[in-house]
Coordinates of N, CA and C in Angstrom, one line a residue:
M1 N -25.9 -102.4 -5.8 CA -26.8 -101.3 -6.1 C -26.6 -100.1 -5.1
E2 N -26.4 -100.5 -3.8 CA -26.2 -99.4 -2.8 C -24.9 -98.7 -3.1
D3 N -23.8 -99.4 -3.5 CA -22.6 -98.7 -3.8 C -22.7 -97.8 -5.0
C4 N -23.5 -98.2 -6.0 CA -23.7 -97.4 -7.2 C -24.4 -96.1 -6.8
R5 N -25.5 -96.3 -6.0 CA -26.3 -95.2 -5.6 C -25.4 -94.2 -4.8
T6 N -24.6 -94.7 -3.8 CA -23.8 -93.8 -3.0 C -22.8 -93.1 -3.9
G7 N -22.2 -93.8 -4.9 CA -21.2 -93.2 -5.8 C -21.8 -92.1 -6.6
R8 N -23.1 -92.3 -7.0 CA -23.8 -91.3 -7.8 C -24.1 -90.1 -7.0
E9 N -24.5 -90.3 -5.7 CA -24.8 -89.2 -4.8 C -23.6 -88.4 -4.6
I10 N -22.4 -89.1 -4.3 CA -21.2 -88.3 -4.1 C -20.8 -87.5 -5.3
S11 N -20.9 -88.1 -6.5 CA -20.6 -87.4 -7.8 C -21.5 -86.2 -7.9
E12 N -22.8 -86.3 -7.7 CA -23.7 -85.2 -7.8 C -23.3 -84.1 -6.8
F13 N -23.0 -84.5 -5.6 CA -22.6 -83.6 -4.5 C -21.4 -82.8 -4.9
L14 N -20.4 -83.5 -5.4 CA -19.1 -82.8 -5.8 C -19.4 -81.8 -7.0
L15 N -20.2 -82.2 -7.9 CA -20.5 -81.4 -9.1 C -21.2 -80.1 -8.6
R16 N -22.2 -80.2 -7.6 CA -22.8 -79.1 -7.1 C -21.9 -78.2 -6.3
A17 N -21.0 -78.8 -5.5 CA -20.0 -78.1 -4.8 C -19.1 -77.2 -5.7
C18 N -18.6 -77.9 -6.8 CA -17.8 -77.2 -7.8 C -18.6 -76.0 -8.4
H19 N -19.8 -76.2 -8.7 CA -20.7 -75.2 -9.3 C -20.8 -74.0 -8.3
D20 N -21.1 -74.3 -7.1 CA -21.3 -73.2 -6.1 C -20.0 -72.5 -5.8
L21 N -18.9 -73.1 -5.9 CA -17.6 -72.5 -5.6 C -17.1 -71.7 -6.8
R22 N -17.5 -72.2 -8.0 CA -16.9 -71.5 -9.2 C -17.4 -70.1 -9.4
T23 N -18.7 -69.8 -9.1 CA -19.2 -68.5 -9.2 C -18.5 -67.4 -8.4
P24 N -18.3 -67.6 -7.1 CA -17.6 -66.6 -6.3 C -16.1 -66.6 -6.7
A25 N -15.6 -67.7 -7.1 CA -14.1 -67.8 -7.5 C -13.9 -66.9 -8.7
R26 N -14.9 -66.9 -9.6 CA -14.8 -66.1 -10.8 C -14.9 -64.6 -10.4
T27 N -15.7 -64.3 -9.5 CA -15.9 -62.9 -9.0 C -14.6 -62.4 -8.4
V28 N -13.9 -63.3 -7.6 CA -12.6 -62.9 -7.0 C -11.6 -62.6 -8.1
R29 N -11.5 -63.6 -9.1 CA -10.6 -63.4 -10.2 C -10.8 -62.2 -11.0
T30 N -12.1 -61.9 -11.4 CA -12.4 -60.8 -12.2 C -12.1 -59.5 -11.6
Y31 N -12.5 -59.3 -10.4 CA -12.3 -58.0 -9.7 C -10.8 -57.9 -9.3
S32 N -10.1 -58.9 -9.0 CA -8.7 -58.8 -8.8 C -8.0 -58.3 -10.0
E33 N -8.4 -58.8 -11.2 CA -7.8 -58.4 -12.4 C -8.1 -56.9 -12.7
L34 N -9.3 -56.5 -12.4 CA -9.7 -55.1 -12.6 C -8.8 -54.2 -11.7
I35 N -8.6 -54.6 -10.5 CA -7.8 -53.8 -9.5 C -6.4 -53.7 -10.0
Q36 N -5.9 -54.9 -10.5 CA -4.5 -55.0 -11.0 C -4.3 -54.0 -12.2
R37 N -5.3 -54.0 -13.1 CA -5.2 -53.1 -14.3 C -5.2 -51.7 -13.9
G38 N -6.1 -51.4 -12.9 CA -6.2 -50.0 -12.4 C -4.9 -49.5 -11.8
A39 N -4.3 -50.4 -11.0 CA -3.0 -50.1 -10.4 C -1.9 -49.9 -11.4
G40 N -2.0 -50.7 -12.5 CA -1.0 -50.6 -13.5 C -1.1 -49.3 -14.3
S41 N -2.3 -48.8 -14.4 CA -2.5 -47.6 -15.2 C -2.5 -46.3 -14.4
G42 N -2.4 -46.5 -13.1 CA -2.4 -45.4 -12.2 C -3.8 -44.9 -11.8
S43 N -4.9 -45.5 -12.3 CA -6.2 -45.1 -12.1 C -6.8 -45.8 -10.8
T44 N -7.5 -45.0 -10.0 CA -8.1 -45.6 -8.8 C -9.6 -45.6 -8.9
E45 N -10.1 -45.3 -10.2 CA -11.6 -45.2 -10.4 C -12.2 -46.6 -10.2
G46 N -13.2 -46.7 -9.3 CA -13.9 -47.9 -9.1 C -13.2 -48.9 -8.2
V47 N -12.1 -48.5 -7.6 CA -11.3 -49.5 -6.8 C -12.1 -49.9 -5.6
A48 N -12.7 -49.0 -4.9 CA -13.5 -49.3 -3.7 C -14.6 -50.3 -4.0
Q49 N -15.3 -50.1 -5.1 CA -16.4 -51.0 -5.5 C -15.8 -52.4 -5.9
H50 N -14.7 -52.4 -6.6 CA -14.1 -53.6 -7.0 C -13.7 -54.4 -5.7
L51 N -13.2 -53.7 -4.8 CA -12.8 -54.3 -3.5 C -13.9 -54.9 -2.8
S52 N -15.1 -54.2 -2.8 CA -16.3 -54.8 -2.1 C -16.7 -56.1 -2.7
F53 N -16.7 -56.1 -4.1 CA -17.1 -57.3 -4.8 C -16.1 -58.4 -4.5
L54 N -14.9 -58.1 -4.5 CA -13.8 -59.0 -4.2 C -14.0 -59.7 -2.8
M55 N -14.3 -58.8 -1.8 CA -14.5 -59.3 -0.5 C -15.7 -60.2 -0.3
E56 N -16.8 -59.8 -1.1 CA -18.0 -60.6 -1.0 C -17.8 -62.0 -1.6
G57 N -17.0 -62.0 -2.7 CA -16.7 -63.3 -3.4 C -15.9 -64.2 -2.4
A58 N -14.9 -63.6 -1.7 CA -14.1 -64.3 -0.8 C -15.0 -64.8 0.4
R59 N -15.9 -64.0 0.8 CA -16.8 -64.4 1.9 C -17.6 -65.6 1.5
K60 N -18.2 -65.6 0.3 CA -19.0 -66.7 -0.1 C -18.2 -68.0 -0.2
I61 N -17.0 -67.9 -0.7 CA -16.1 -69.1 -0.8 C -15.9 -69.6 0.6
D62 N -15.6 -68.7 1.6 CA -15.4 -69.1 3.0 C -16.6 -69.8 3.6
V63 N -17.8 -69.3 3.3 CA -19.0 -69.9 3.8 C -19.2 -71.3 3.2
I64 N -19.0 -71.5 1.9 CA -19.1 -72.8 1.3 C -18.1 -73.8 1.8
L65 N -16.9 -73.3 2.0 CA -15.8 -74.2 2.6 C -16.2 -74.6 4.0
D66 N -16.7 -73.7 4.8 CA -17.2 -74.0 6.2 C -18.3 -75.1 6.1
G67 N -19.2 -75.0 5.1 CA -20.3 -76.0 5.0 C -19.7 -77.3 4.6
L68 N -18.8 -77.3 3.7 CA -18.2 -78.6 3.2 C -17.4 -79.3 4.4
A69 N -16.7 -78.4 5.2 CA -16.1 -79.0 6.4 C -17.1 -79.6 7.4
G70 N -18.2 -78.9 7.6 CA -19.2 -79.5 8.5 C -19.8 -80.8 7.9
Y71 N -20.0 -80.8 6.6 CA -20.6 -82.0 6.0 C -19.6 -83.2 6.1
S72 N -18.3 -82.9 6.0 CA -17.2 -83.9 6.1 C -17.3 -84.5 7.5
L73 N -17.5 -83.6 8.5 CA -17.5 -84.1 9.9 C -18.8 -85.0 10.1
A74 N -19.9 -84.6 9.5 CA -21.1 -85.4 9.6 C -20.9 -86.8 9.0
L75 N -20.1 -86.9 7.9 CA -19.8 -88.2 7.3 C -19.0 -89.1 8.2
Q76 N -18.3 -88.5 9.2 CA -17.4 -89.2 10.1 C -18.2 -89.8 11.3
T77 N -19.5 -89.7 11.3 CA -20.3 -90.2 12.4 C -20.0 -91.7 12.5
D78 N -19.5 -92.1 13.7 CA -19.0 -93.5 13.9 C -19.9 -94.2 15.0
P79 N -20.7 -95.2 14.5 CA -21.5 -96.0 15.5 C -20.6 -96.6 16.6
G80 N -19.4 -96.9 16.3 CA -18.5 -97.5 17.3 C -18.2 -96.6 18.4
A81 N -18.4 -95.3 18.2 CA -18.1 -94.3 19.3 C -19.4 -93.8 20.0
F82 N -20.5 -94.5 19.7 CA -21.8 -94.1 20.4 C -21.7 -94.4 21.9
Q83 N -22.4 -93.5 22.6 CA -22.4 -93.6 24.1 C -23.7 -92.9 24.6
K84 N -23.8 -93.0 25.9 CA -24.9 -92.2 26.5 C -24.7 -90.7 26.3
V85 N -25.7 -90.0 25.8 CA -25.6 -88.6 25.5 C -26.7 -87.9 26.2
R86 N -26.4 -86.9 27.0 CA -27.5 -86.1 27.6 C -27.8 -84.9 26.6
M87 N -28.9 -84.9 26.1 CA -29.3 -83.9 25.1 C -29.4 -82.5 25.7
D88 N -29.7 -82.5 27.0 CA -29.8 -81.1 27.6 C -28.4 -80.5 27.6
I89 N -27.4 -81.3 27.8 CA -26.0 -80.7 27.8 C -25.6 -80.3 26.4
Q90 N -26.0 -81.1 25.4 CA -25.7 -80.7 24.0 C -26.4 -79.5 23.6
W91 N -27.6 -79.3 24.1 CA -28.4 -78.1 23.8 C -27.8 -76.9 24.4
R92 N -27.4 -77.0 25.6 CA -26.7 -75.8 26.3 C -25.4 -75.5 25.6
A93 N -24.7 -76.5 25.1 CA -23.4 -76.2 24.4 C -23.7 -75.5 23.1
A94 N -24.8 -76.0 22.4 CA -25.1 -75.4 21.1 C -25.5 -73.9 21.3
M95 N -26.3 -73.7 22.4 CA -26.7 -72.3 22.6 C -25.6 -71.4 23.0
M96 N -24.6 -71.9 23.6 CA -23.4 -71.1 23.9 C -22.6 -70.7 22.6
K97 N -22.6 -71.7 21.7 CA -21.9 -71.4 20.4 C -22.7 -70.4 19.6
L98 N -24.0 -70.4 19.8 CA -24.9 -69.5 19.0 C -25.3 -68.2 19.7
A99 N -24.7 -68.0 20.9 CA -25.2 -66.9 21.7 C -25.0 -65.6 21.0
G100 N -23.9 -65.4 20.3 CA -23.7 -64.1 19.6 C -24.8 -63.9 18.5
A101 N -25.0 -65.0 17.7 CA -26.0 -64.9 16.6 C -27.4 -64.6 17.2
L102 N -27.8 -65.3 18.3 CA -29.1 -65.0 18.9 C -29.2 -63.6 19.4
R103 N -28.1 -63.1 20.1 CA -28.1 -61.8 20.6 C -28.2 -60.7 19.5
E104 N -27.6 -61.0 18.4 CA -27.5 -60.0 17.3 C -28.9 -59.8 16.7
C105 N -29.8 -60.8 16.6 CA -31.1 -60.7 16.0 C -32.2 -60.6 17.1
G106 N -31.8 -60.6 18.4 CA -32.8 -60.6 19.4 C -33.6 -61.9 19.6
G107 N -32.9 -63.0 19.2 CA -33.6 -64.3 19.2 C -33.6 -65.0 20.5
E108 N -34.5 -65.9 20.7 CA -34.5 -66.7 21.9 C -34.7 -68.2 21.5
A109 N -33.9 -69.1 22.1 CA -34.1 -70.5 21.8 C -34.2 -71.2 23.2
T110 N -35.3 -71.9 23.3 CA -35.6 -72.6 24.6 C -35.9 -74.1 24.4
A111 N -35.9 -74.8 25.4 CA -36.1 -76.3 25.3 C -36.8 -76.8 26.6
D112 N -37.7 -77.8 26.4 CA -38.2 -78.5 27.5 C -37.1 -79.4 28.1
E113 N -37.5 -80.2 29.1 CA -36.5 -81.2 29.6 C -36.2 -82.2 28.5
L114 N -34.9 -82.4 28.3 CA -34.5 -83.3 27.2 C -33.9 -84.6 27.7
P115 N -34.1 -85.7 27.0 CA -33.7 -87.0 27.4 C -32.3 -87.4 27.2
E116 N -31.9 -88.5 27.6 CA -30.6 -89.1 27.3 C -30.9 -90.1 26.1
V117 N -29.9 -90.1 25.1 CA -30.1 -90.9 23.9 C -28.7 -91.6 23.7
T118 N -28.7 -92.5 22.7 CA -27.5 -93.2 22.3 C -27.0 -92.5 21.0
G119 N -25.7 -92.1 21.1 CA -25.1 -91.4 19.9 C -23.7 -90.9 20.2
Q120 N -23.3 -90.1 19.2 CA -21.9 -89.5 19.3 C -22.1 -88.1 19.7
P121 N -21.6 -87.7 20.9 CA -21.9 -86.3 21.4 C -21.6 -85.2 20.4
E122 N -20.4 -85.2 19.8 CA -20.0 -84.1 18.9 C -20.9 -83.9 17.8
R123 N -21.4 -85.1 17.2 CA -22.3 -85.0 16.1 C -23.7 -84.5 16.5
L124 N -24.1 -84.9 17.6 CA -25.5 -84.5 18.1 C -25.4 -83.0 18.4
L125 N -24.3 -82.5 18.9 CA -24.1 -81.1 19.1 C -24.2 -80.3 17.8
Q126 N -23.5 -80.9 16.8 CA -23.5 -80.3 15.4 C -25.0 -80.3 14.9
L127 N -25.7 -81.3 15.1 CA -27.1 -81.4 14.7 C -27.9 -80.3 15.3
L128 N -27.9 -80.1 16.6 CA -28.7 -79.1 17.2 C -28.3 -77.7 16.7
E129 N -27.0 -77.5 16.6 CA -26.5 -76.2 16.2 C -27.0 -75.8 14.8
N130 N -26.9 -76.8 13.9 CA -27.3 -76.6 12.5 C -28.8 -76.3 12.4
L131 N -29.6 -77.0 13.2 CA -31.1 -76.8 13.2 C -31.4 -75.4 13.6
V132 N -30.8 -75.0 14.7 CA -31.1 -73.6 15.3 C -30.6 -72.6 14.3
R133 N -29.4 -72.8 13.8 CA -28.8 -71.8 12.9 C -29.7 -71.7 11.6
N134 N -30.3 -72.8 11.2 CA -31.2 -72.7 10.0 C -32.4 -71.8 10.3
S135 N -32.9 -71.9 11.5 CA -34.1 -71.1 11.9 C -33.6 -69.6 12.0
L136 N -32.4 -69.3 12.4 CA -32.0 -68.0 12.4 C -31.7 -67.4 11.0
V137 N -31.2 -68.2 10.2 CA -31.0 -67.7 8.8 C -32.3 -67.5 8.1
H138 N -33.3 -68.3 8.3 CA -34.6 -68.2 7.6 C -35.6 -67.5 8.5
R139 N -35.2 -66.6 9.3 CA -36.2 -65.9 10.2 C -37.0 -64.9 9.4
G140 N -38.1 -64.5 10.0 CA -39.0 -63.5 9.4 C -38.6 -62.2 10.0
E141 N -39.6 -61.3 10.0 CA -39.4 -59.9 10.5 C -39.3 -59.9 12.0
A142 N -40.1 -60.7 12.6 CA -40.1 -60.8 14.1 C -38.8 -61.4 14.6
A143 N -38.5 -61.1 15.9 CA -37.3 -61.7 16.5 C -37.6 -63.2 16.6
P144 N -36.6 -64.0 16.2 CA -36.7 -65.5 16.2 C -37.1 -66.1 17.6
R145 N -38.0 -67.0 17.6 CA -38.4 -67.7 18.8 C -38.4 -69.2 18.4
I146 N -37.5 -69.9 19.0 CA -37.2 -71.3 18.7 C -37.4 -72.2 19.9
H147 N -38.1 -73.3 19.7 CA -38.3 -74.2 20.9 C -38.1 -75.7 20.5
L148 N -37.5 -76.5 21.4 CA -37.2 -77.9 21.2 C -37.9 -78.7 22.3
N149 N -38.6 -79.8 21.9 CA -39.1 -80.7 22.9 C -38.9 -82.1 22.4
A150 N -39.2 -83.1 23.3 CA -39.0 -84.5 23.0 C -40.0 -85.3 23.7
V151 N -40.5 -86.4 22.9 CA -41.5 -87.3 23.5 C -41.0 -88.7 23.2
R152 N -41.3 -89.6 24.1 CA -40.8 -91.0 24.0 C -41.7 -91.8 23.0
Q153 N -41.1 -92.5 22.1 CA -41.9 -93.4 21.2 C -41.2 -94.7 21.1
E154 N -41.7 -95.6 22.0 CA -41.1 -97.0 22.1 C -39.6 -96.9 22.3
A155 N -38.8 -97.4 21.3 CA -37.4 -97.4 21.4 C -36.6 -96.2 21.0
A156 N -37.4 -95.1 20.7 CA -36.8 -93.9 20.2 C -37.4 -92.7 20.9
W157 N -36.7 -91.6 20.8 CA -37.3 -90.3 21.2 C -37.5 -89.5 20.0
L158 N -38.7 -88.8 19.9 CA -39.1 -88.0 18.8 C -38.9 -86.5 19.3
F159 N -37.9 -85.8 18.6 CA -37.6 -84.4 18.9 C -38.4 -83.6 17.9
T160 N -38.9 -82.4 18.4 CA -39.6 -81.5 17.6 C -39.0 -80.1 17.8
L161 N -38.5 -79.5 16.8 CA -38.0 -78.1 16.8 C -38.9 -77.2 16.0
R162 N -39.5 -76.2 16.6 CA -40.3 -75.2 16.0 C -39.8 -73.8 16.0
D163 N -40.1 -73.0 15.0 CA -39.7 -71.6 15.1 C -40.9 -70.8 14.6
N164 N -40.7 -69.5 14.7 CA -41.8 -68.5 14.3 C -41.4 -67.8 13.0
G165 N -40.6 -68.5 12.1 CA -40.2 -67.9 10.9 C -41.3 -68.0 9.8
P166 N -41.0 -67.7 8.6 CA -42.0 -67.7 7.5 C -42.5 -69.1 7.1
G167 N -41.9 -70.1 7.6 CA -42.3 -71.5 7.3 C -41.8 -72.0 6.0
I168 N -42.2 -73.2 5.7 CA -41.7 -73.9 4.5 C -42.9 -74.3 3.6
E169 N -42.8 -74.0 2.3 CA -43.8 -74.4 1.4 C -43.9 -76.0 1.3
E170 N -45.1 -76.5 1.1 CA -45.3 -77.9 1.0 C -44.4 -78.5 0.0
A171 N -44.2 -77.9 -1.2 CA -43.4 -78.4 -2.3 C -41.9 -78.5 -1.9
C172 N -41.5 -77.8 -0.9 CA -40.1 -77.8 -0.6 C -39.7 -78.7 0.6
L173 N -40.7 -79.4 1.2 CA -40.4 -80.1 2.4 C -39.4 -81.2 2.3
E174 N -39.2 -81.8 1.1 CA -38.2 -82.8 0.9 C -36.9 -82.2 0.3
S175 N -37.1 -81.3 -0.6 CA -35.9 -80.7 -1.3 C -35.0 -79.9 -0.4
I176 N -35.5 -79.4 0.7 CA -34.6 -78.6 1.5 C -33.5 -79.4 2.2
F177 N -33.6 -80.7 2.2 CA -32.5 -81.5 2.8 C -31.5 -81.9 1.7
L178 N -31.7 -81.5 0.5 CA -30.7 -81.8 -0.6 C -29.5 -80.9 -0.5
P179 N -28.3 -81.3 -0.9 CA -27.2 -80.4 -0.8 C -27.3 -79.1 -1.7
F180 N -27.0 -78.0 -1.1 CA -26.9 -76.7 -1.8 C -28.3 -76.2 -2.2
E181 N -29.4 -76.8 -1.6 CA -30.7 -76.2 -1.9 C -30.9 -75.1 -0.9
R182 N -31.5 -74.0 -1.4 CA -31.7 -72.8 -0.6 C -33.2 -72.3 -0.9
L183 N -33.9 -71.9 0.2 CA -35.2 -71.5 0.0 C -35.3 -70.1 -0.6
R184 N -34.2 -69.3 -0.4 CA -34.2 -68.0 -1.0 C -32.7 -67.7 -1.4
R185 N -32.5 -66.7 -2.2 CA -31.2 -66.3 -2.6 C -30.7 -65.0 -1.9
D186 N -30.7 -65.1 -0.6 CA -30.2 -64.0 0.2 C -28.7 -64.0 0.2
P187 N -28.1 -62.8 -0.1 CA -26.6 -62.7 -0.1 C -25.9 -63.2 1.2
Q188 N -26.7 -63.1 2.3 CA -26.1 -63.5 3.6 C -26.4 -64.9 3.9
E189 N -27.1 -65.6 3.0 CA -27.5 -67.0 3.4 C -26.3 -67.9 3.3
G190 N -26.4 -69.0 4.0 CA -25.3 -70.0 4.1 C -25.0 -70.8 2.9
A191 N -24.3 -71.9 3.1 CA -23.9 -72.7 1.9 C -25.0 -73.6 1.4
G192 N -26.1 -73.7 2.1 CA -27.1 -74.6 1.6 C -26.8 -76.1 2.0
L193 N -26.0 -76.2 3.1 CA -25.7 -77.6 3.5 C -26.1 -77.9 5.0
G194 N -26.7 -76.9 5.7 CA -27.1 -77.1 7.1 C -28.0 -78.3 7.3
L195 N -29.1 -78.3 6.5 CA -30.1 -79.4 6.7 C -29.6 -80.7 6.1
T196 N -28.7 -80.6 5.1 CA -28.1 -81.9 4.6 C -27.3 -82.5 5.7
I197 N -26.5 -81.7 6.4 CA -25.7 -82.2 7.5 C -26.6 -82.8 8.6
C198 N -27.7 -82.1 8.9 CA -28.6 -82.7 9.9 C -29.2 -84.0 9.5
R199 N -29.6 -84.2 8.2 CA -30.1 -85.4 7.7 C -29.0 -86.5 7.8
E200 N -27.8 -86.2 7.4 CA -26.7 -87.2 7.5 C -26.5 -87.7 8.9
I201 N -26.4 -86.8 9.8 CA -26.2 -87.1 11.2 C -27.3 -88.0 11.8
V202 N -28.5 -87.6 11.6 CA -29.7 -88.3 12.1 C -29.7 -89.7 11.5
E203 N -29.6 -89.8 10.2 CA -29.7 -91.1 9.6 C -28.5 -92.0 10.0
R204 N -27.3 -91.5 10.2 CA -26.2 -92.3 10.6 C -26.4 -92.7 12.1
H205 N -27.3 -92.1 12.8 CA -27.7 -92.5 14.1 C -28.9 -93.4 14.1
G206 N -29.3 -93.9 12.9 CA -30.4 -94.8 12.8 C -31.8 -94.2 12.9
G207 N -31.8 -92.8 12.8 CA -33.1 -92.1 12.9 C -33.6 -91.5 11.6
K208 N -34.6 -90.8 11.7 CA -35.2 -90.1 10.5 C -35.5 -88.7 10.9
I209 N -35.4 -87.8 9.9 CA -35.7 -86.4 10.1 C -36.6 -85.9 8.9
R210 N -37.5 -85.1 9.3 CA -38.5 -84.5 8.3 C -38.9 -83.1 8.7
A211 N -39.3 -82.4 7.7 CA -39.9 -81.1 7.9 C -41.4 -81.2 7.7
E212 N -42.1 -80.3 8.4 CA -43.6 -80.3 8.2 C -44.1 -78.9 8.0
A213 N -45.1 -78.8 7.2 CA -45.8 -77.5 7.0 C -46.6 -77.2 8.3
A214 N -46.4 -76.0 8.8 CA -47.2 -75.6 10.0 C -48.0 -74.3 9.7
D215 N -48.9 -74.0 10.6 CA -49.7 -72.8 10.4 C -48.9 -71.6 10.4
S216 N -47.8 -71.6 11.2 CA -46.9 -70.5 11.3 C -45.5 -71.1 11.6
G217 N -44.5 -70.6 11.0 CA -43.1 -71.0 11.3 C -42.8 -72.4 10.6
A218 N -41.6 -72.9 11.0 CA -41.2 -74.2 10.4 C -41.2 -75.2 11.6
C219 N -41.3 -76.5 11.2 CA -41.3 -77.5 12.2 C -40.5 -78.7 11.7
F220 N -39.5 -79.1 12.5 CA -38.6 -80.2 12.1 C -38.7 -81.3 13.2
R221 N -38.9 -82.5 12.7 CA -39.0 -83.6 13.7 C -37.9 -84.6 13.3
F222 N -37.2 -85.2 14.4 CA -36.2 -86.2 14.1 C -36.2 -87.2 15.3
T223 N -35.8 -88.4 15.0 CA -35.8 -89.4 16.0 C -34.4 -89.8 16.3
L224 N -34.1 -90.2 17.6 CA -32.9 -90.7 18.0 C -33.1 -91.9 19.0
T225 N -32.2 -92.9 19.0 CA -32.4 -94.1 19.8 C -32.4 -93.8 21.3
A226 N -33.4 -94.3 22.0 CA -33.4 -94.1 23.4 C -32.5 -95.1 24.1
L227 N -32.1 -94.8 25.3 CA -31.3 -95.7 26.1 C -32.1 -96.9 26.5
V228 N -31.5 -98.1 26.4 CA -32.3 -99.3 26.8 C -32.5 -99.3 28.3

């Protein structure tokens, strides 16, 4: 039954990926043909607009491919490679990677003292990066303020990441972790795989991740195994 469920999930994932890639691919093809026809007839009317649509279609394809590559890496989480991981080091590394994006929107991401856990360093870095990037993508009008803390719960650490964005509707708390689900249809929004990647990494580390409705902003909680 598990193999059947996994196969069905992979099939649905691939169908959604094909659907999301097909739309911008059609845009690229359509406007490439229009430019080609214009060049053949000697007309330059509308070329600049056609080029802008062409470039946007190519950008969307690139975003989706980046998301698929990130998801592929998450699937490679290997328990055999687990080791002691200092989450404060992974947090600083994630902030270095996101420094430009934070600076661009005037955002700030802070953390309390973070513990050591058991896991795969590269994947936990990917987890933190995707969670913070999600908050930046879904920010409100105010400059993003993001904070991470952790508390010990028996054999695991419970991490909580909060932001000051528009928050998440109660009805969407589960669906946002599904592949290619987006809270809004912003042209600059990502592939819709960031939280799917986070769930995959956390669960492959033996933990759980969930979103919660908060009075303001979004709240994500996830668990990771503590060092013995």
